[in-house]
C-alpha atoms as one frame of an Amber mdcrd trajectory, in Angstrom:
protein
  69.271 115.474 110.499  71.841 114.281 112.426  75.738 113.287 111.067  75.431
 110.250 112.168  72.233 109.709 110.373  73.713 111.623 107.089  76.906 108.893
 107.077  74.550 105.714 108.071  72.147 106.743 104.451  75.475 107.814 102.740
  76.890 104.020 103.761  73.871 102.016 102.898  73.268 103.905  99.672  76.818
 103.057  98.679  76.751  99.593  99.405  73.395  99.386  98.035  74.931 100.272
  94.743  78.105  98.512  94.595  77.390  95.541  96.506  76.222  93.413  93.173
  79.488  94.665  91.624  81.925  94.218  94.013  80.163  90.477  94.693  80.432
  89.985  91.212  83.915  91.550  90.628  85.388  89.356  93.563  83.881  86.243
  92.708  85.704  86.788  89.317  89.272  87.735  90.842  89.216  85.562  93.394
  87.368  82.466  91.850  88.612  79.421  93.740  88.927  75.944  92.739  88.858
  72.765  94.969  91.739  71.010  96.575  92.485  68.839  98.810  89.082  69.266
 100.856  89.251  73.585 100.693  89.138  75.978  97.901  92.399  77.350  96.244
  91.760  80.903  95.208  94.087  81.269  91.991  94.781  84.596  92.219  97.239
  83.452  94.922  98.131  80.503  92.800  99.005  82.827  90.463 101.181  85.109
  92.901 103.051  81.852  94.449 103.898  80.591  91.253 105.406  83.872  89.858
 107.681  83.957  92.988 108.838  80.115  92.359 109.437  80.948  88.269 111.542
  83.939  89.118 113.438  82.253  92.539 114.920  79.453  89.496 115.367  81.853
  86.189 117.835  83.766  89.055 119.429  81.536  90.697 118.111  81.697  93.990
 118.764  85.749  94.298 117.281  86.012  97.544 119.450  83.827  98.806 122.634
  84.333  97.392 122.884  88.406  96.965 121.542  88.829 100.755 124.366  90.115
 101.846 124.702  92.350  98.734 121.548  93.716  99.242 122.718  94.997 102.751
 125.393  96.129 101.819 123.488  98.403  99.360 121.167  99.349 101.910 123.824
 100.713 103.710 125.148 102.608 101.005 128.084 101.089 100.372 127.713 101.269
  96.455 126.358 104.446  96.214 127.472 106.902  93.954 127.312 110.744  93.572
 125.140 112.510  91.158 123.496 109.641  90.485 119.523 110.535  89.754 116.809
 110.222  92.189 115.315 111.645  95.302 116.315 109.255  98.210 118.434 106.991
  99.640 118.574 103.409  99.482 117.076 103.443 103.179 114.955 105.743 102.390
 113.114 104.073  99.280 113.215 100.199 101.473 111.292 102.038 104.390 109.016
 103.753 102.445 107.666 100.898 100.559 107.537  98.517 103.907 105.463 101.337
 105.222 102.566 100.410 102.582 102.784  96.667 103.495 103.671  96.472 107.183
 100.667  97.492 109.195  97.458  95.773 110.066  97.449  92.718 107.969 100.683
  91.727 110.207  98.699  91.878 112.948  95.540  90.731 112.455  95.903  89.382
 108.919  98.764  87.005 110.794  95.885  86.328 113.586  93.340  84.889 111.383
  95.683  82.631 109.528  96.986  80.444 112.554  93.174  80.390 113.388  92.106
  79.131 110.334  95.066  77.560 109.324  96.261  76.312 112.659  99.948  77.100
 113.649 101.143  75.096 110.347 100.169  78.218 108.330 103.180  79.517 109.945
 105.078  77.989 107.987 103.881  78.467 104.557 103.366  82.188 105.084 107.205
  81.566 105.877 108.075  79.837 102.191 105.648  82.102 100.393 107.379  85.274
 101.642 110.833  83.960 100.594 109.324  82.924  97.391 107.841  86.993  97.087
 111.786  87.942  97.484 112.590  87.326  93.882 109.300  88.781  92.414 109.687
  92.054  94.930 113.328  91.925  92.753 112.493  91.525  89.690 109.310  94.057
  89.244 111.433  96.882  91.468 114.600  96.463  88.992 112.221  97.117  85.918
 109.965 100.154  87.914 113.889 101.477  87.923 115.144 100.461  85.306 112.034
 102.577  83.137 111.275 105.233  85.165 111.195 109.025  84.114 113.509 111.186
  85.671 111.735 114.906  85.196 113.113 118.546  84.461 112.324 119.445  88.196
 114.390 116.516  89.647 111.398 114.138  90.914 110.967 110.751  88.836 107.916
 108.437  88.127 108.127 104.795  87.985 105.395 102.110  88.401 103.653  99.852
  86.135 102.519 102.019  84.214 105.854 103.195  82.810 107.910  99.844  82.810
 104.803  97.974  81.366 104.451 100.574  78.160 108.030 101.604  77.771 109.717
  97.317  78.349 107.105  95.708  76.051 107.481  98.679  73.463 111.264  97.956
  73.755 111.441  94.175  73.230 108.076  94.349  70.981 108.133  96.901  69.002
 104.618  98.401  67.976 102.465  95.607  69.142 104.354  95.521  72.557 103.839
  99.687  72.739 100.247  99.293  72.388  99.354  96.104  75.120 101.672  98.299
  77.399  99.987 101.608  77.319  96.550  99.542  77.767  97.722  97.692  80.795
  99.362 101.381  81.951  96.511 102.710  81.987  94.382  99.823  83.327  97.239
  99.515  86.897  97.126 103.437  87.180  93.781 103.453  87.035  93.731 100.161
  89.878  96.088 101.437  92.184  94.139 104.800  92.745  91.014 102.775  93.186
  92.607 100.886  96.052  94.484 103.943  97.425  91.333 106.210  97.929  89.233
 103.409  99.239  91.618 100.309 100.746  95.364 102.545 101.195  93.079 105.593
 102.308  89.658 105.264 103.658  89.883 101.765 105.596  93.389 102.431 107.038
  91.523 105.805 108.544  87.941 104.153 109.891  89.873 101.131 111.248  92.317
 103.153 112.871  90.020 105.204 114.455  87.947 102.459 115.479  90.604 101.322
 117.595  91.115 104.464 118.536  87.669 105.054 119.763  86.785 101.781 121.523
  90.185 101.772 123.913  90.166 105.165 124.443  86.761 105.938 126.088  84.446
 103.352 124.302  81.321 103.813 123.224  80.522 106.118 125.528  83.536 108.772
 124.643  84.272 111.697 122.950  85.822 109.776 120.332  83.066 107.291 119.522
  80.976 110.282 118.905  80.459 112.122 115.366  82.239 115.450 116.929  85.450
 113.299 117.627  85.020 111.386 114.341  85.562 114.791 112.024  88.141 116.263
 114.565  90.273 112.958 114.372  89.916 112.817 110.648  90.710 116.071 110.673
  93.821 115.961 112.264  94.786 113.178 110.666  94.172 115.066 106.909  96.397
 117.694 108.282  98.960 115.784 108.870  99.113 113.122 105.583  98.420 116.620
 103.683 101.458 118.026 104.931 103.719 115.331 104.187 102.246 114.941 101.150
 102.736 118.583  99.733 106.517 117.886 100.418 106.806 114.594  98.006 108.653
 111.739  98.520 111.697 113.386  99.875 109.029 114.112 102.793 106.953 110.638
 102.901 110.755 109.328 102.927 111.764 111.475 105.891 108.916 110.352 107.869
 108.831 107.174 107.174 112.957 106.467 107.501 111.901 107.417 111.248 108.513
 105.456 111.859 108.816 102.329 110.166 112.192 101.231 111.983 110.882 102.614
 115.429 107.453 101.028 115.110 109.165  97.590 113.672 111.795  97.677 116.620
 108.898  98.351 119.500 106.584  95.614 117.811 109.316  92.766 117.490 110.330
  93.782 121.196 107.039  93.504 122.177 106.511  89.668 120.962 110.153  88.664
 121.788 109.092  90.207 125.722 106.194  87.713 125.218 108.267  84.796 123.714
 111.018  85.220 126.306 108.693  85.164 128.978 107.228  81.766 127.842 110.692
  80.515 126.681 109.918  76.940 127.694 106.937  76.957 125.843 109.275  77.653
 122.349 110.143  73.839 121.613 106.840  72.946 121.402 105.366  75.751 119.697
 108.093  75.466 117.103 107.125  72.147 116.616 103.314  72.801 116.509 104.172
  75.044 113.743 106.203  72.370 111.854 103.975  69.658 112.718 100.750  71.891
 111.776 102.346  72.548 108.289 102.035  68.485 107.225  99.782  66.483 109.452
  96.931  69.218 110.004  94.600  67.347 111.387  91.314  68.850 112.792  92.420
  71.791 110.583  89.869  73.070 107.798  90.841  71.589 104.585  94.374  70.146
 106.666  97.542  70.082 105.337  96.118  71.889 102.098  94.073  74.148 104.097
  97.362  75.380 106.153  99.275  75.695 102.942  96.455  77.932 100.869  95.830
  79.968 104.251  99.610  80.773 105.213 100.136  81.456 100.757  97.419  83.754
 101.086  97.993  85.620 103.893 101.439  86.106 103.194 100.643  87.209  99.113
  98.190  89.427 100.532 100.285  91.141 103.396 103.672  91.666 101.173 102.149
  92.961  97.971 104.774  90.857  95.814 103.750  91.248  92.302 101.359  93.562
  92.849 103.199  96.648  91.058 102.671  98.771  93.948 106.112  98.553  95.787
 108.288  99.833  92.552 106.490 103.180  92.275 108.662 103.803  95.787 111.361
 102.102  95.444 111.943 103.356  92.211 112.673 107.115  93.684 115.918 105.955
  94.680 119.465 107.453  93.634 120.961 104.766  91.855 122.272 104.095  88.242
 121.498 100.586  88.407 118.055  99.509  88.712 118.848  96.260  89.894 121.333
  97.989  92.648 117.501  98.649  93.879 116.004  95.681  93.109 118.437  93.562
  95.311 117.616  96.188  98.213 113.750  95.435  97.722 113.990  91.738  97.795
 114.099  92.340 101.731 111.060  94.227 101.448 109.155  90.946 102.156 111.752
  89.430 104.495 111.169  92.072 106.873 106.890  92.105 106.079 106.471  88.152
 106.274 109.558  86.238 107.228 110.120  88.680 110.578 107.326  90.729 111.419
 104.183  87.921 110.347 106.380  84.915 112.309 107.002  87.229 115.231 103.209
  87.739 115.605 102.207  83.907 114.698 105.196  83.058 117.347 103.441  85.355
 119.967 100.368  83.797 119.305 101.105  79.944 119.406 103.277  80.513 122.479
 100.833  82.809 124.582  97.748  80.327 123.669  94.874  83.204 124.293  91.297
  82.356 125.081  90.305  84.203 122.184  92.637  82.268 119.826  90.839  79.209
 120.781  87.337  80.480 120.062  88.363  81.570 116.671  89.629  78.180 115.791
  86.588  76.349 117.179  84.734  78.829 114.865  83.227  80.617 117.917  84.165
  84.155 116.766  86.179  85.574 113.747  89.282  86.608 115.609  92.213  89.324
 113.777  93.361  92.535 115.575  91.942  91.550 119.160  93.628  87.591 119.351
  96.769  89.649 118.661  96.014  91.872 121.448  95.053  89.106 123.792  98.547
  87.430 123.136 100.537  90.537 124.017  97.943  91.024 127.218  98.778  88.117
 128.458 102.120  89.063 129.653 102.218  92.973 129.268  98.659  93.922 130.740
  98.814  97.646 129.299 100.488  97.051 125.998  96.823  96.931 124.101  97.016
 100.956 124.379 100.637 101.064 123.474  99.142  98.335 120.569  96.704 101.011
 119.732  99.455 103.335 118.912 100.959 101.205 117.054  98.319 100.539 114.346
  97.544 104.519 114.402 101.460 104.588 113.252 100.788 101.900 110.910  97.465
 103.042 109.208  99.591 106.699 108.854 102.573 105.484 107.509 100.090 103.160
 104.598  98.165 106.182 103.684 101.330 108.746 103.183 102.833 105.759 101.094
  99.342 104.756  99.722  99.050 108.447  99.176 102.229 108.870  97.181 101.067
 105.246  94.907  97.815 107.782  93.896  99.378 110.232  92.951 101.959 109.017
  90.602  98.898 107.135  89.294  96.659 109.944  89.065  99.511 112.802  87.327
 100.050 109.372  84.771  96.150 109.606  83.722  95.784 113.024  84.298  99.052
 115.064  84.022 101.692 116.639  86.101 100.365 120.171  86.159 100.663 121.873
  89.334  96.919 121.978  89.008  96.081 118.341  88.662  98.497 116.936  91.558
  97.032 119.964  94.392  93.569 118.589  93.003  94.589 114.899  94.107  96.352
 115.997  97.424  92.668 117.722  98.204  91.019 114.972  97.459  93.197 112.150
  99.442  93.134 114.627 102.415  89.149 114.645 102.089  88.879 110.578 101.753
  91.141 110.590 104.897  88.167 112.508 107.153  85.366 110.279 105.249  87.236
 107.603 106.613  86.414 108.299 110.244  83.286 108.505 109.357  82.024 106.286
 106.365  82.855 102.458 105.949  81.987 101.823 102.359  82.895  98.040 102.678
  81.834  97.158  99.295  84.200  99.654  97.370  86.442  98.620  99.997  85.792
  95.220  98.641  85.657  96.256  95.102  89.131  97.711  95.513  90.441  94.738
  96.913  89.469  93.238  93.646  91.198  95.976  92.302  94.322  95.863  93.585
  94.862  91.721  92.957  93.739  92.135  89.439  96.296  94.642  88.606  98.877
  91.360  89.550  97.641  89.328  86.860  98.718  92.419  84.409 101.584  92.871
  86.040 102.923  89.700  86.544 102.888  88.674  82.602 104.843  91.940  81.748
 107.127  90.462  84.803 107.654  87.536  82.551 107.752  89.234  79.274 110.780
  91.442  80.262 112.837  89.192  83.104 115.783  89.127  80.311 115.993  92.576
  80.493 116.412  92.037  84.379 119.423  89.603  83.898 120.850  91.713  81.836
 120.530  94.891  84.855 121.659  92.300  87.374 124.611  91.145  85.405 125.533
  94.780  84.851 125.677  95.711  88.625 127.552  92.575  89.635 130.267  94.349
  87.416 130.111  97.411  88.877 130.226  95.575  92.360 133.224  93.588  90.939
 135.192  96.490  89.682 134.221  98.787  92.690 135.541  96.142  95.672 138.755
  95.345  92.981 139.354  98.970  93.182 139.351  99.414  88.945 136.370 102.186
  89.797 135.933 104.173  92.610 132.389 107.130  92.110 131.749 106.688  88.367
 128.937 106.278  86.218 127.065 103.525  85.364 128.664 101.999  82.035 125.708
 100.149  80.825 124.644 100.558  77.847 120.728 101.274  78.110 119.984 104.519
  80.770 117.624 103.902  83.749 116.238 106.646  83.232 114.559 108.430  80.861
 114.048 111.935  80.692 110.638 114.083  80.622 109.620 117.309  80.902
């Protein structure tokens, strides 16, 4: 029997099995209800409304501490021996490395296809909105995370879900928390072995295989599919043996170099068409409130550009503090301002930048996937760029290699502070993980398993709803942190403090062997 036979009977069994369940599972998390003419999924409802709530109980954050938050990122207010593994830098870039990738490019795609250019600009709003949830849940994955005897600290959900609630709750609180702990550890490594893991790898090398050499290649056959997952495993296990400090490392160098060659890349396009930039602007403005011929219109531009951008920056999802909260700080909300740009850079530059390319280039392929004539994503993206840089669908190719690595390390690192959480921290358990991950990352370039896939896509948005009441439950306790480091920022620029400890009375961290 053949490997390719072996992985076709391995797929179809799989999906065989889960398909009920993950149809059942994602009607359920995604249940929609009609408006205006379309369907309004409510999970997204749910993740818009979060980010309006917390963009009023702070005052606009996003808006007002911008500047603050660079200034952070630069390490301005940092100070010495404070705990943590990385830099300020280091933490932002390795949580955009689990968002930015391919649903900026052909997430982006299908939404000004389906939404028209109009979708443009909600994906805009909702991303701005996602600033001050990306804030909030990133000050409390700080603000409760466990610093450990070895140096490395834990954050995540599943510590600032048990530890807040059992804080402002008391029993009751201690015992919802260590449920819902356990139920977002348990989520994210579902969707990091199957959606941060497995599809990043078989879509990556799909690309891979069909522009270099096609069907008929090396690559495209089973031979090439074990030696590139192979490679790949070697590589993610690596990085991965060496912790954050290492997935930081990498990713402080890939994510800003891939970012800077991709926004080149569509401003090379937009220059080139610079007369055609009034009237795509307007399209986009126009699109976003008189949508006609548009499914579902002005609604159905709104719910598309929400739900691409939810989907793409992950605000509220509880994935993003597990990195950020790695960071050297003594106060959480130093890092929660710092994240807040998180989906600025992921939505409001990257996702425009690619909508942008696409309005003003106008491909063929664009059209057919808004007449309904073919689905559209990765390849309308690649059709934009083609039209004016003729060989940048292989440097594109790159690209989403980079991409689909830099998700799985950070994916990778998501698991694992999920998995030692259920499992332990023994030596033992975390080399068993590592094994694993670096196994799921050769299956990938070999199996599809769409409907775990699917089912962890369920997964992953369920673990918001969770998340997001805790968010509400303990947003006093991020005042509070904010208020604190506004001090510190007072007293530093007035000169009153220069390197000193945080003088707030609750610890960000909390110790564990």
């Amino acid at each position: 029997m053949s490997l390719d036979s072996i992985t076709t009977t391995i797929d179809d069994a799989v999906s065989d099995f889960f398909d009920p369940v993950a149809t059942t599972v994602g009607d359920i998390v995604f249940y929609t209800v009609p408006l205006g003419g379309t369907d309004l999924p409510l999970i997204v409802a749910w993740l818009v409304i979060a980010g309006l709530v917390f963009t009023g109980w702070f005052g606009l954050v996003q808006a007002r501490k911008i500047k603050l938050a660079l200034d952070v990122v630069r390490g301005k207010y940092d100070e010495k021996d404070a705990p943590g593994e990385v830099n300020h830098f280091q933490a932002l870039t390795a949580a955009v490395s689990g968002t930015v990738g391919l649903g900026n490019i052909a997430g982006v795609a299908v939404a000004v296809s389906i939404g028209g250019p109009g979708a443009t600009f909600w994906m805009i709003l909702c991303g701005l909105l996602g600033m001050a949830t990306k804030f909030v849940e990133v000050t409390l994955g700080v603000k409760y995370r466990e610093e450990h005897a070895d140096g490395t600290v834990s954050g995540g959900p599943m510590h600032y879900l048990p530890k807040g609630l059992a804080e402002r709750f008391g029993r009751g609180g201690a015992k919802l928390g260590k449920v819902l702990a356990v139920l977002a550890s348990a989520m994210i490594l579902f969707f990091g072995l199957f959606g941060g893991n497995l599809f990043q790898t078989n879509q990556s090398y799909a690309q891979i295989s069909s522009t270099f050499g096609g069907e008929d290649g090396f690559l495209a056959s089973s031979a090439g599919a074990v030696l590139f997952g192979l490679v790949v495993a070697a590589l993610v296990g690596l990085v991965l043996l060496g912790g954050i400090r290492s997935i930081a490392s990498v990713t402080s160098r890939l994510v800003p170099a891939m970012a800077i060659m991709y926004v080149v890349a569509c401003l090379i396009v937009i220059l080139t068409n610079i007369t055609a930039v009034p009237d795509a602007i307007g399209s986009i403005f126009q699109g976003a409130f008189e949508a006609d011929g548009v499914a579902g219109g002005i609604i159905g531009a709104l719910i598309v550009g929400f739900q691409r951008a939810a989907f793409s920056n992950e605000a509220g999802i509880g994935s993003a503090p597990i990195a950020h909260s790695a960071v050297k700080t003594k106060h959480p909300a130093s890092e929660g301002l710092v994240a807040l740009l998180e989906p600025f850079i992921d939505t409001v530059i990257v996702c425009t930048m690619t909508a942008l390319t696409i309005v003003i280039a106008a491909p063929a392929s664009w059209d057919e996937a808004r007449q309904g004539e073919s689905i559209g994503g990765v390849t309308i993206t690649s059709d934009a760029f083609e039209t004016v840089l003729p060989w940048f669908p292989h440097l594109l190719t790159v690209a989403v290699l980079l991409f689909a690595f830099s998700t799985i390390l950070t994916w990778g690192y998501y698991g694992l502070k999920s998995w030692t959480y259920l499992f332990g921290r023994s030596k033992a358990s975390e080399m068993t993980f590592k094994v694993t991950w670096s196994v799921f990352v050769v299956a990938g370039s070999l199996l599809s398993l769409d409907s775990l896939i699917s089912l962890a896509d369920s997964a992953l948005f369920l673990l918001s709803v969770f998340n997001i009441i805790g968010l509400y439950l303990l947003a006093p306790v991020v005042k509070r942190e904010l208020n604190s480091f506004l001090e510190f920022v007072r007293r530093r620029n007035s000169g009153e403090v220069a390197d000193t400890p945080s003088e707030t009375a609750d610890s960000p961290a909390t110790k564990s062997s």
